PDB file of C-alpha atoms in Angstrom:
ATOM      1  CA  MET A 129      57.096 -84.472 245.118  1.00 98.00           C
ATOM      2  CA  LYS A 130      60.508 -86.005 245.308  1.00 98.00           C
ATOM      3  CA  LEU A 131      62.093 -87.774 242.248  1.00 98.00           C
ATOM      4  CA  GLY A 132      65.437 -89.619 241.595  1.00 98.00           C
ATOM      5  CA  THR A 133      67.143 -91.791 239.076  1.00 98.00           C
ATOM      6  CA  ILE A 134      68.356 -95.267 239.719  1.00 98.00           C
ATOM      7  CA  LYS A 135      71.126 -96.999 237.836  1.00 98.00           C
ATOM      8  CA  ASN A 136      69.889 -99.706 235.399  1.00 97.00           C
ATOM      9  CA  GLY A 137      72.699-100.089 232.986  1.00 96.00           C
ATOM     10  CA  THR A 138      71.771 -97.267 230.739  1.00 97.00           C
ATOM     11  CA  ARG A 139      73.115 -93.821 230.346  1.00 97.00           C
ATOM     12  CA  ASP A 140      69.955 -92.206 231.682  1.00 98.00           C
ATOM     13  CA  GLY A 141      68.812 -94.637 234.350  1.00 98.00           C
ATOM     14  CA  GLN A 142      65.224 -95.162 235.470  1.00 98.00           C
ATOM     15  CA  LEU A 143      62.973 -92.527 236.933  1.00 98.00           C
ATOM     16  CA  VAL A 144      61.615 -93.223 240.411  1.00 98.00           C
ATOM     17  CA  VAL A 145      59.422 -91.407 242.898  1.00 98.00           C
ATOM     18  CA  VAL A 146      60.767 -91.147 246.432  1.00 98.00           C
ATOM     19  CA  LYS A 147      59.019 -90.843 249.794  1.00 98.00           C
ATOM     20  CA  ARG A 148      59.451 -87.619 251.593  1.00 97.00           C
ATOM     21  CA  ASP A 149      61.599 -89.335 254.367  1.00 98.00           C
ATOM     22  CA  ASN A 150      63.925 -90.779 251.767  1.00 98.00           C
ATOM     23  CA  SER A 151      63.217 -94.281 253.032  1.00 98.00           C
ATOM     24  CA  GLN A 152      61.594 -95.861 249.940  1.00 98.00           C
ATOM     25  CA  TYR A 153      61.030 -95.405 246.207  1.00 98.00           C
ATOM     26  CA  THR A 154      58.917 -96.747 243.507  1.00 98.00           C
ATOM     27  CA  PRO A 155      59.452 -96.886 239.723  1.00 98.00           C
ATOM     28  CA  ALA A 156      57.665 -94.415 237.536  1.00 98.00           C
ATOM     29  CA  THR A 157      58.450 -96.018 234.275  1.00 96.00           C
ATOM     30  CA  ASP A 158      54.712 -96.469 233.295  1.00 96.00           C
ATOM     31  CA  ILE A 159      54.549 -92.606 233.327  1.00 98.00           C
ATOM     32  CA  ALA A 160      58.077 -91.597 232.110  1.00 98.00           C
ATOM     33  CA  PRO A 161      61.064 -93.848 231.639  1.00 98.00           C
ATOM     34  CA  THR A 162      63.669 -91.253 232.549  1.00 98.00           C
ATOM     35  CA  MET A 163      63.928 -87.846 234.313  1.00 98.00           C
ATOM     36  CA  GLN A 164      64.505 -86.133 230.930  1.00 98.00           C
ATOM     37  CA  ALA A 165      61.496 -87.753 229.400  1.00 98.00           C
ATOM     38  CA  ALA A 166      59.485 -86.555 232.327  1.00 98.00           C
ATOM     39  CA  LEU A 167      60.764 -82.941 231.863  1.00 98.00           C
ATOM     40  CA  ASP A 168      60.145 -83.070 228.144  1.00 98.00           C
ATOM     41  CA  ALA A 169      56.343 -83.685 228.832  1.00 98.00           C
ATOM     42  CA  TRP A 170      56.141 -82.079 232.240  1.00 98.00           C
ATOM     43  CA  ASP A 171      52.682 -80.565 232.012  1.00 97.00           C
ATOM     44  CA  ASP A 172      51.286 -83.994 231.074  1.00 98.00           C
ATOM     45  CA  VAL A 173      53.221 -86.257 233.418  1.00 98.00           C
ATOM     46  CA  ALA A 174      53.721 -84.166 236.539  1.00 98.00           C
ATOM     47  CA  PRO A 175      50.067 -84.703 237.776  1.00 98.00           C
ATOM     48  CA  GLN A 176      50.647 -88.429 237.300  1.00 98.00           C
ATOM     49  CA  LEU A 177      53.824 -88.397 239.167  1.00 98.00           C
ATOM     50  CA  GLU A 178      52.272 -86.482 241.972  1.00 98.00           C
ATOM     51  CA  ALA A 179      49.406 -88.955 242.126  1.00 98.00           C
ATOM     52  CA  LEU A 180      51.981 -91.896 242.379  1.00 98.00           C
ATOM     53  CA  ALA A 181      53.967 -89.923 245.053  1.00 98.00           C
ATOM     54  CA  ALA A 182      50.746 -89.662 247.059  1.00 98.00           C
ATOM     55  CA  LYS A 183      50.171 -93.433 246.818  1.00 98.00           C
ATOM     56  CA  LEU A 184      53.636 -94.090 247.898  1.00 98.00           C
ATOM     57  CA  GLU A 185      53.216 -91.796 250.892  1.00 98.00           C
ATOM     58  CA  SER A 186      50.034 -93.528 251.903  1.00 98.00           C
ATOM     59  CA  GLY A 187      51.205 -97.100 251.488  1.00 97.00           C
ATOM     60  CA  GLU A 188      48.786 -97.746 248.750  1.00 98.00           C
ATOM     61  CA  VAL A 189      51.822 -98.485 246.570  1.00 97.00           C
ATOM     62  CA  SER A 190      54.591-100.582 248.063  1.00 94.00           C
ATOM     63  CA  GLY A 191      58.139 -99.145 247.950  1.00 97.00           C
ATOM     64  CA  THR A 192      61.756-100.512 247.622  1.00 98.00           C
ATOM     65  CA  PRO A 193      64.170 -99.392 250.376  1.00 98.00           C
ATOM     66  CA  VAL A 194      66.452 -96.630 249.258  1.00 98.00           C
ATOM     67  CA  ASP A 195      70.124 -97.489 248.732  1.00 98.00           C
ATOM     68  CA  VAL A 196      71.774 -94.211 247.781  1.00 98.00           C
ATOM     69  CA  ASP A 197      74.650 -96.049 246.105  1.00 98.00           C
ATOM     70  CA  GLN A 198      72.145 -97.207 243.487  1.00 98.00           C
ATOM     71  CA  PHE A 199      71.185 -93.628 242.550  1.00 98.00           C
ATOM     72  CA  HIS A 200      72.630 -91.504 239.792  1.00 98.00           C
ATOM     73  CA  SER A 201      72.503 -87.742 240.031  1.00 98.00           C
ATOM     74  CA  PRO A 202      68.824 -87.039 239.250  1.00 98.00           C
ATOM     75  CA  LEU A 203      69.845 -86.066 235.734  1.00 98.00           C
ATOM     76  CA  PRO A 204      72.885 -88.333 234.907  1.00 98.00           C
ATOM     77  CA  ARG A 205      73.525 -86.040 231.933  1.00 98.00           C
ATOM     78  CA  ALA A 206      71.802 -82.846 230.834  1.00 98.00           C
ATOM     79  CA  TYR A 207      71.421 -80.659 227.747  1.00 97.00           C
ATOM     80  CA  GLU A 208      72.982 -77.733 229.580  1.00 98.00           C
ATOM     81  CA  TRP A 209      74.597 -76.992 233.037  1.00 98.00           C
ATOM     82  CA  ILE A 210      74.852 -73.244 233.644  1.00 98.00           C
ATOM     83  CA  ASP A 211      76.188 -72.046 236.898  1.00 98.00           C
ATOM     84  CA  GLY A 212      75.767 -68.560 238.351  1.00 96.00           C
ATOM     85  CA  SER A 213      77.692 -66.867 241.149  1.00 92.00           C
ATOM     86  CA  ALA A 214      74.899 -65.209 243.058  1.00 94.00           C
ATOM     87  CA  TYR A 215      76.509 -64.858 246.454  1.00 95.00           C
ATOM     88  CA  ILE A 216      78.578 -61.667 246.440  1.00 90.00           C
ATOM     89  CA  ASN A 217      80.483 -62.544 249.480  1.00 88.00           C
ATOM     90  CA  HIS A 218      81.835 -65.656 247.766  1.00 85.00           C
ATOM     91  CA  ILE A 219      82.846 -63.650 244.686  1.00 85.00           C
ATOM     92  CA  VAL A 220      84.711 -60.995 246.791  1.00 85.00           C
ATOM     93  CA  LEU A 221      86.629 -63.747 248.793  1.00 84.00           C
ATOM     94  CA  VAL A 222      87.665 -65.905 245.968  1.00 78.00           C
ATOM     95  CA  ARG A 223      88.749 -63.036 243.815  1.00 77.00           C
ATOM     96  CA  LYS A 224      90.995 -61.838 246.595  1.00 76.00           C
ATOM     97  CA  ALA A 225      92.391 -65.276 246.848  1.00 69.00           C
ATOM     98  CA  ARG A 226      93.768 -64.991 243.331  1.00 69.00           C
ATOM     99  CA  ASP A 227      94.591 -61.244 243.601  1.00 73.00           C
ATOM    100  CA  ALA A 228      91.784 -60.169 241.252  1.00 76.00           C
ATOM    101  CA  GLU A 229      89.428 -57.461 241.539  1.00 79.00           C
ATOM    102  CA  PRO A 230      85.626 -57.980 241.678  1.00 78.00           C
ATOM    103  CA  PRO A 231      83.819 -56.836 238.477  1.00 80.00           C
ATOM    104  CA  ALA A 232      82.515 -53.308 238.497  1.00 86.00           C
ATOM    105  CA  THR A 233      79.066 -54.591 237.817  1.00 90.00           C
ATOM    106  CA  LEU A 234      79.213 -56.978 240.781  1.00 88.00           C
ATOM    107  CA  GLU A 235      75.789 -56.076 242.157  1.00 91.00           C
ATOM    108  CA  THR A 236      73.939 -55.361 238.919  1.00 94.00           C
ATOM    109  CA  ASP A 237      74.969 -58.008 236.340  1.00 95.00           C
ATOM    110  CA  PRO A 238      75.123 -61.704 237.348  1.00 95.00           C
ATOM    111  CA  LEU A 239      78.201 -63.917 236.652  1.00 92.00           C
ATOM    112  CA  VAL A 240      77.503 -67.152 234.901  1.00 96.00           C
ATOM    113  CA  TYR A 241      79.568 -69.832 233.170  1.00 95.00           C
ATOM    114  CA  GLN A 242      78.602 -72.963 231.148  1.00 95.00           C
ATOM    115  CA  GLY A 243      80.005 -76.261 232.553  1.00 95.00           C
ATOM    116  CA  GLY A 244      80.215 -79.698 231.075  1.00 96.00           C
ATOM    117  CA  SER A 245      76.901 -81.479 231.198  1.00 97.00           C
ATOM    118  CA  GLY A 246      77.516 -84.777 229.365  1.00 97.00           C
ATOM    119  CA  VAL A 247      78.991 -86.500 232.435  1.00 97.00           C
ATOM    120  CA  PHE A 248      77.873 -85.936 236.039  1.00 98.00           C
ATOM    121  CA  LEU A 249      79.102 -87.875 239.019  1.00 98.00           C
ATOM    122  CA  ALA A 250      76.710 -89.896 241.062  1.00 98.00           C
ATOM    123  CA  PRO A 251      76.043 -88.682 244.666  1.00 98.00           C
ATOM    124  CA  THR A 252      78.285 -91.194 246.268  1.00 98.00           C
ATOM    125  CA  GLU A 253      80.796 -91.640 243.416  1.00 98.00           C
ATOM    126  CA  ASP A 254      84.500 -90.966 244.188  1.00 98.00           C
ATOM    127  CA  ILE A 255      86.120 -87.844 242.912  1.00 98.00           C
ATOM    128  CA  PRO A 256      89.123 -88.639 240.808  1.00 98.00           C
ATOM    129  CA  LEU A 257      92.195 -86.330 241.257  1.00 98.00           C
ATOM    130  CA  PRO A 258      94.737 -86.792 238.553  1.00 98.00           C
ATOM    131  CA  ASN A 259      97.133 -84.183 239.843  1.00 98.00           C
ATOM    132  CA  PRO A 260      97.056 -82.625 243.403  1.00 97.00           C
ATOM    133  CA  GLU A 261      98.675 -79.469 242.131  1.00 98.00           C
ATOM    134  CA  TRP A 262      95.608 -78.602 240.285  1.00 98.00           C
ATOM    135  CA  GLY A 263      93.966 -77.526 243.610  1.00 98.00           C
ATOM    136  CA  LEU A 264      90.720 -79.611 243.925  1.00 98.00           C
ATOM    137  CA  ASP A 265      87.920 -77.829 245.754  1.00 98.00           C
ATOM    138  CA  PHE A 266      84.396 -78.636 246.517  1.00 98.00           C
ATOM    139  CA  GLU A 267      81.612 -76.037 246.083  1.00 98.00           C
ATOM    140  CA  ALA A 268      78.266 -76.579 247.816  1.00 98.00           C
ATOM    141  CA  GLU A 269      75.392 -74.965 245.848  1.00 98.00           C
ATOM    142  CA  VAL A 270      71.593 -75.061 245.034  1.00 98.00           C
ATOM    143  CA  ALA A 271      70.312 -75.481 241.507  1.00 98.00           C
ATOM    144  CA  VAL A 272      67.112 -75.450 239.602  1.00 98.00           C
ATOM    145  CA  VAL A 273      65.995 -77.660 236.698  1.00 98.00           C
ATOM    146  CA  LEU A 274      64.122 -75.789 233.912  1.00 98.00           C
ATOM    147  CA  GLY A 275      61.368 -76.750 231.665  1.00 98.00           C
ATOM    148  CA  ASP A 276      61.275 -75.178 228.184  1.00 98.00           C
ATOM    149  CA  THR A 277      62.214 -71.573 228.726  1.00 98.00           C
ATOM    150  CA  PRO A 278      61.740 -68.971 226.076  1.00 98.00           C
ATOM    151  CA  GLN A 279      64.166 -66.224 224.956  1.00 98.00           C
ATOM    152  CA  GLY A 280      63.518 -63.001 226.650  1.00 98.00           C
ATOM    153  CA  VAL A 281      61.573 -64.288 229.766  1.00 98.00           C
ATOM    154  CA  LYS A 282      61.654 -61.698 232.556  1.00 98.00           C
ATOM    155  CA  ALA A 283      62.195 -62.402 236.242  1.00 98.00           C
ATOM    156  CA  ALA A 284      58.597 -61.729 237.095  1.00 98.00           C
ATOM    157  CA  ASP A 285      57.564 -64.664 234.771  1.00 98.00           C
ATOM    158  CA  ALA A 286      60.446 -67.006 235.532  1.00 98.00           C
ATOM    159  CA  GLU A 287      58.975 -69.037 238.316  1.00 98.00           C
ATOM    160  CA  LYS A 288      56.651 -71.120 236.095  1.00 98.00           C
ATOM    161  CA  HIS A 289      59.668 -72.433 234.216  1.00 98.00           C
ATOM    162  CA  ILE A 290      61.381 -73.908 237.317  1.00 98.00           C
ATOM    163  CA  LYS A 291      60.384 -77.559 237.606  1.00 98.00           C
ATOM    164  CA  LEU A 292      62.790 -79.046 240.198  1.00 98.00           C
ATOM    165  CA  LEU A 293      65.325 -78.037 242.738  1.00 98.00           C
ATOM    166  CA  MET A 294      68.611 -79.856 243.487  1.00 98.00           C
ATOM    167  CA  VAL A 295      71.862 -79.693 245.683  1.00 98.00           C
ATOM    168  CA  VAL A 296      75.147 -79.513 243.942  1.00 98.00           C
ATOM    169  CA  ASN A 297      78.900 -80.067 244.533  1.00 98.00           C
ATOM    170  CA  ASP A 298      80.548 -78.008 241.811  1.00 98.00           C
ATOM    171  CA  ASN A 299      83.970 -79.584 241.850  1.00 98.00           C
ATOM    172  CA  THR A 300      86.649 -76.999 240.794  1.00 97.00           C
ATOM    173  CA  TYR A 301      90.406 -77.084 240.178  1.00 98.00           C
ATOM    174  CA  ARG A 302      91.335 -73.773 241.648  1.00 95.00           C
ATOM    175  CA  ASN A 303      94.891 -73.479 240.534  1.00 96.00           C
ATOM    176  CA  LEU A 304      93.911 -73.884 236.917  1.00 97.00           C
ATOM    177  CA  ILE A 305      91.535 -70.926 236.991  1.00 94.00           C
ATOM    178  CA  PRO A 306      93.979 -68.027 236.799  1.00 91.00           C
ATOM    179  CA  ALA A 307      95.808 -69.151 233.568  1.00 95.00           C
ATOM    180  CA  GLU A 308      92.405 -69.870 231.930  1.00 95.00           C
ATOM    181  CA  LEU A 309      90.929 -66.481 232.754  1.00 90.00           C
ATOM    182  CA  ALA A 310      94.106 -64.746 231.737  1.00 92.00           C
ATOM    183  CA  LYS A 311      93.234 -65.857 228.204  1.00 94.00           C
ATOM    184  CA  ASN A 312      89.870 -63.943 228.398  1.00 91.00           C
ATOM    185  CA  PHE A 313      87.886 -66.972 227.354  1.00 92.00           C
ATOM    186  CA  GLY A 314      86.430 -68.421 230.598  1.00 87.00           C
ATOM    187  CA  PHE A 315      86.581 -71.671 232.540  1.00 91.00           C
ATOM    188  CA  PHE A 316      87.091 -75.001 230.890  1.00 96.00           C
ATOM    189  CA  GLN A 317      89.840 -77.321 232.228  1.00 96.00           C
ATOM    190  CA  SER A 318      89.328 -75.977 235.764  1.00 97.00           C
ATOM    191  CA  LYS A 319      85.839 -77.494 235.860  1.00 97.00           C
ATOM    192  CA  PRO A 320      85.707 -81.293 236.107  1.00 98.00           C
ATOM    193  CA  ALA A 321      82.488 -83.302 236.429  1.00 98.00           C
ATOM    194  CA  THR A 322      79.865 -81.913 238.737  1.00 98.00           C
ATOM    195  CA  THR A 323      77.909 -83.932 241.426  1.00 98.00           C
ATOM    196  CA  PHE A 324      74.347 -83.702 242.504  1.00 98.00           C
ATOM    197  CA  ALA A 325      72.469 -84.988 245.469  1.00 98.00           C
ATOM    198  CA  PRO A 326      70.330 -88.010 244.859  1.00 98.00           C
ATOM    199  CA  PHE A 327      66.927 -86.426 244.970  1.00 99.00           C
ATOM    200  CA  ALA A 328      65.260 -83.579 243.108  1.00 99.00           C
ATOM    201  CA  ILE A 329      62.165 -81.993 244.577  1.00 98.00           C
ATOM    202  CA  THR A 330      59.486 -79.613 243.381  1.00 98.00           C
ATOM    203  CA  PRO A 331      59.492 -76.103 244.730  1.00 98.00           C
ATOM    204  CA  ASP A 332      56.269 -76.669 246.671  1.00 97.00           C
ATOM    205  CA  GLU A 333      58.027 -79.238 248.879  1.00 97.00           C
ATOM    206  CA  LEU A 334      59.926 -76.257 250.418  1.00 97.00           C
ATOM    207  CA  GLY A 335      56.722 -74.527 251.565  1.00 96.00           C
ATOM    208  CA  GLU A 336      57.661 -71.280 253.242  1.00 96.00           C
ATOM    209  CA  HIS A 337      61.321 -71.789 252.516  1.00 97.00           C
ATOM    210  CA  TRP A 338      60.908 -71.132 248.789  1.00 98.00           C
ATOM    211  CA  GLN A 339      61.166 -67.305 248.958  1.00 96.00           C
ATOM    212  CA  GLU A 340      60.907 -65.273 245.766  1.00 96.00           C
ATOM    213  CA  GLY A 341      63.323 -67.558 243.902  1.00 98.00           C
ATOM    214  CA  ARG A 342      65.571 -68.395 246.798  1.00 98.00           C
ATOM    215  CA  VAL A 343      65.829 -71.359 249.049  1.00 98.00           C
ATOM    216  CA  ASP A 344      65.687 -70.084 252.647  1.00 98.00           C
ATOM    217  CA  LEU A 345      67.521 -72.924 254.437  1.00 98.00           C
ATOM    218  CA  PRO A 346      71.065 -73.687 255.552  1.00 98.00           C
ATOM    219  CA  LEU A 347      73.231 -75.783 253.284  1.00 98.00           C
ATOM    220  CA  LYS A 348      75.504 -77.880 255.438  1.00 98.00           C
ATOM    221  CA  THR A 349      79.011 -79.224 254.454  1.00 98.00           C
ATOM    222  CA  ASP A 350      81.112 -81.668 256.374  1.00 98.00           C
ATOM    223  CA  TYR A 351      84.831 -82.057 255.419  1.00 98.00           C
ATOM    224  CA  ASN A 352      86.774 -85.106 256.522  1.00 98.00           C
ATOM    225  CA  GLY A 353      84.055 -85.856 258.962  1.00 98.00           C
ATOM    226  CA  GLU A 354      83.934 -82.368 260.702  1.00 98.00           C
ATOM    227  CA  PHE A 355      81.688 -79.457 260.357  1.00 98.00           C
ATOM    228  CA  PHE A 356      82.786 -77.104 257.639  1.00 98.00           C
ATOM    229  CA  GLY A 357      79.839 -74.724 257.097  1.00 98.00           C
ATOM    230  CA  ASP A 358      76.188 -74.319 257.071  1.00 98.00           C
ATOM    231  CA  PRO A 359      75.519 -70.894 255.481  1.00 98.00           C
ATOM    232  CA  ASP A 360      71.852 -69.917 254.725  1.00 97.00           C
ATOM    233  CA  ALA A 361      71.145 -70.255 251.071  1.00 98.00           C
ATOM    234  CA  GLY A 362      68.380 -67.538 251.219  1.00 97.00           C
ATOM    235  CA  PRO A 363      68.997 -64.091 252.277  1.00 92.00           C
ATOM    236  CA  ALA A 364      72.607 -63.763 251.061  1.00 95.00           C
ATOM    237  CA  MET A 365      71.623 -64.731 247.517  1.00 97.00           C
ATOM    238  CA  HIS A 366      71.898 -61.418 245.837  1.00 96.00           C
ATOM    239  CA  PHE A 367      70.534 -62.487 242.509  1.00 97.00           C
ATOM    240  CA  SER A 368      67.483 -64.797 242.751  1.00 98.00           C
ATOM    241  CA  PHE A 369      66.894 -67.767 240.497  1.00 98.00           C
ATOM    242  CA  PHE A 370      64.216 -65.607 238.789  1.00 98.00           C
ATOM    243  CA  GLN A 371      66.773 -62.970 238.041  1.00 98.00           C
ATOM    244  CA  LEU A 372      69.403 -65.485 236.887  1.00 98.00           C
ATOM    245  CA  ILE A 373      66.896 -66.917 234.455  1.00 98.00           C
ATOM    246  CA  GLU A 374      66.154 -63.566 233.015  1.00 98.00           C
ATOM    247  CA  HIS A 375      69.859 -62.973 232.573  1.00 98.00           C
ATOM    248  CA  ILE A 376      70.637 -66.168 230.775  1.00 98.00           C
ATOM    249  CA  ALA A 377      67.453 -65.901 228.599  1.00 98.00           C
ATOM    250  CA  LYS A 378      68.318 -62.449 227.291  1.00 98.00           C
ATOM    251  CA  THR A 379      69.665 -63.846 223.946  1.00 98.00           C
ATOM    252  CA  ARG A 380      68.488 -67.468 223.715  1.00 98.00           C
ATOM    253  CA  ALA A 381      65.910 -70.031 224.647  1.00 98.00           C
ATOM    254  CA  PHE A 382      66.586 -73.085 226.853  1.00 98.00           C
ATOM    255  CA  THR A 383      65.352 -76.632 226.527  1.00 98.00           C
ATOM    256  CA  ALA A 384      63.632 -78.729 229.147  1.00 98.00           C
ATOM    257  CA  GLY A 385      66.249 -80.331 231.434  1.00 98.00           C
ATOM    258  CA  THR A 386      68.558 -77.267 231.529  1.00 98.00           C
ATOM    259  CA  ILE A 387      70.230 -76.960 235.028  1.00 98.00           C
ATOM    260  CA  LEU A 388      70.961 -73.584 236.500  1.00 98.00           C
ATOM    261  CA  GLY A 389      73.154 -73.237 239.652  1.00 98.00           C
ATOM    262  CA  SER A 390      73.249 -70.663 242.305  1.00 98.00           C
ATOM    263  CA  GLY A 391      76.974 -70.582 242.635  1.00 96.00           C
ATOM    264  CA  THR A 392      78.666 -71.363 246.018  1.00 96.00           C
ATOM    265  CA  VAL A 393      76.407 -70.532 248.954  1.00 97.00           C
ATOM    266  CA  SER A 394      78.131 -67.908 251.141  1.00 95.00           C
ATOM    267  CA  ASN A 395      77.344 -65.680 254.129  1.00 95.00           C
ATOM    268  CA  GLU A 396      79.298 -62.789 255.581  1.00 92.00           C
ATOM    269  CA  ASP A 397      78.784 -64.258 259.077  1.00 94.00           C
ATOM    270  CA  ARG A 398      81.941 -66.287 259.631  1.00 92.00           C
ATOM    271  CA  SER A 399      80.370 -68.313 262.291  1.00 95.00           C
ATOM    272  CA  ARG A 400      78.327 -70.032 259.565  1.00 96.00           C
ATOM    273  CA  GLY A 401      81.664 -71.356 258.069  1.00 97.00           C
ATOM    274  CA  SER A 402      82.031 -71.818 254.311  1.00 97.00           C
ATOM    275  CA  SER A 403      80.853 -73.960 251.403  1.00 97.00           C
ATOM    276  CA  CYS A 404      84.309 -74.200 249.758  1.00 97.00           C
ATOM    277  CA  LEU A 405      87.894 -74.414 250.710  1.00 97.00           C
ATOM    278  CA  SER A 406      88.895 -71.352 248.785  1.00 94.00           C
ATOM    279  CA  GLU A 407      86.875 -69.164 251.061  1.00 93.00           C
ATOM    280  CA  LYS A 408      88.384 -70.579 254.154  1.00 95.00           C
ATOM    281  CA  ARG A 409      91.856 -70.125 252.591  1.00 93.00           C
ATOM    282  CA  MET A 410      91.110 -66.419 251.910  1.00 90.00           C
ATOM    283  CA  ILE A 411      89.852 -65.746 255.424  1.00 91.00           C
ATOM    284  CA  GLU A 412      93.062 -67.386 256.716  1.00 92.00           C
ATOM    285  CA  LYS A 413      95.115 -65.118 254.440  1.00 88.00           C
ATOM    286  CA  ILE A 414      93.184 -62.039 255.675  1.00 84.00           C
ATOM    287  CA  ASP A 415      93.568 -62.948 259.386  1.00 88.00           C
ATOM    288  CA  THR A 416      97.107 -64.341 259.452  1.00 90.00           C
ATOM    289  CA  GLY A 417      98.751 -63.383 256.219  1.00 87.00           C
ATOM    290  CA  GLU A 418      99.107 -66.885 254.806  1.00 91.00           C
ATOM    291  CA  PHE A 419      96.943 -69.713 253.500  1.00 92.00           C
ATOM    292  CA  LYS A 420      96.844 -72.643 255.984  1.00 95.00           C
ATOM    293  CA  THR A 421      94.218 -75.031 254.615  1.00 97.00           C
ATOM    294  CA  PRO A 422      95.390 -77.089 251.624  1.00 98.00           C
ATOM    295  CA  TYR A 423      93.085 -77.995 248.811  1.00 98.00           C
ATOM    296  CA  MET A 424      91.634 -81.590 248.594  1.00 98.00           C
ATOM    297  CA  GLN A 425      94.000 -84.534 248.669  1.00 98.00           C
ATOM    298  CA  VAL A 426      93.572 -88.207 247.949  1.00 98.00           C
ATOM    299  CA  GLY A 427      91.579 -89.710 250.992  1.00 98.00           C
ATOM    300  CA  ASP A 428      89.690 -86.504 251.767  1.00 98.00           C
ATOM    301  CA  THR A 429      85.861 -86.751 252.011  1.00 98.00           C
ATOM    302  CA  VAL A 430      83.071 -84.186 251.634  1.00 98.00           C
ATOM    303  CA  ASP A 431      79.431 -84.505 252.631  1.00 98.00           C
ATOM    304  CA  ILE A 432      76.727 -82.000 251.631  1.00 98.00           C
ATOM    305  CA  ARG A 433      73.097 -81.868 252.637  1.00 98.00           C
ATOM    306  CA  MET A 434      70.123 -79.510 253.247  1.00 98.00           C
ATOM    307  CA  ARG A 435      67.698 -80.154 256.075  1.00 98.00           C
ATOM    308  CA  ASP A 436      64.419 -78.414 256.713  1.00 96.00           C
ATOM    309  CA  LYS A 437      63.557 -77.034 260.128  1.00 93.00           C
ATOM    310  CA  ALA A 438      62.082 -80.438 261.068  1.00 94.00           C
ATOM    311  CA  GLY A 439      65.328 -82.080 260.298  1.00 96.00           C
ATOM    312  CA  GLN A 440      64.271 -83.761 257.173  1.00 97.00           C
ATOM    313  CA  ASN A 441      67.093 -84.367 254.652  1.00 98.00           C
ATOM    314  CA  LEU A 442      65.399 -82.814 251.630  1.00 98.00           C
ATOM    315  CA  PHE A 443      67.693 -83.819 248.748  1.00 98.00           C
ATOM    316  CA  GLY A 444      69.528 -86.733 250.394  1.00 98.00           C
ATOM    317  CA  THR A 445      73.403 -86.401 250.826  1.00 98.00           C
ATOM    318  CA  ILE A 446      76.313 -85.994 248.494  1.00 98.00           C
ATOM    319  CA  SER A 447      78.951 -88.103 250.172  1.00 98.00           C
ATOM    320  CA  GLN A 448      82.199 -88.283 248.129  1.00 98.00           C
ATOM    321  CA  LYS A 449      85.843 -89.385 248.632  1.00 98.00           C
ATOM    322  CA  VAL A 450      88.805 -88.205 246.624  1.00 98.00           C
ATOM    323  CA  VAL A 451      90.786 -90.946 244.935  1.00 98.00           C
ATOM    324  CA  LYS A 452      93.797 -90.925 242.714  1.00 97.00           C
ATOM    325  CA  GLY A 453      92.815 -90.165 239.140  1.00 92.00           C
TER     326      GLY A 453
END
């Protein structure tokens, strides 16, 4: 099942069901007015949404052509946005980029931070850049949307709490990070509004590509119209989403609508490219002794998508342009 949120003049938009080929949608307001409302009553409404999706696929229900510019991020705002860093190769490279050592518990204890969740950017919304010296970077990721998740849940029981999957651009101001972390109090100013691809899907839509809490498919990024990277999101994800859920739930419960990110998708195989500028810059520094690629500037564009083996664009495309803030 594929869901989305179209703009209707309200903060939370209108819930719609989307065809698998992304061509049409139909309103789901008779079932749940918004994505959050659906998540709040998921066990009751999911079967109804699935039935509506089946009718849309078969043509029993007529659809409206999809115009991605009309779509919000699937959750235009969320109760919580928690981002992990489950790809060790990414951690090692970006730490080197700012002359920092990886944590001693790199392989045993996941890294997570809590970002701003009250304002998300729509999938084709411009990225404002108030100051180029802040070092704007994109970060292509995968995320899950949780239902109500109790404190203390273990990885072995975590799957049932994952309701939806999404693709993410976790925008970052790289040059603001060192000073913030030097205060030993985490990210804040260095993390502007995050962007999500237009469609959220249920895990069963991935079939064999949903592997023990990992999405075993490439995540492709184009930068300024050219290929930038398509690392596989599956095998290199050191901590699965199940393990990340166990980690964050150690001391507290989470409400339906909480978003949990994978962190920047990263592979050791350099032929797969990267999912952020910081990694490419660090590889340049290792190879040549200097950074060559600048961070994003006004006018730059980024496009992020994930296709299955049949070429289907599962989540739709994040397609953004940097503008002066």
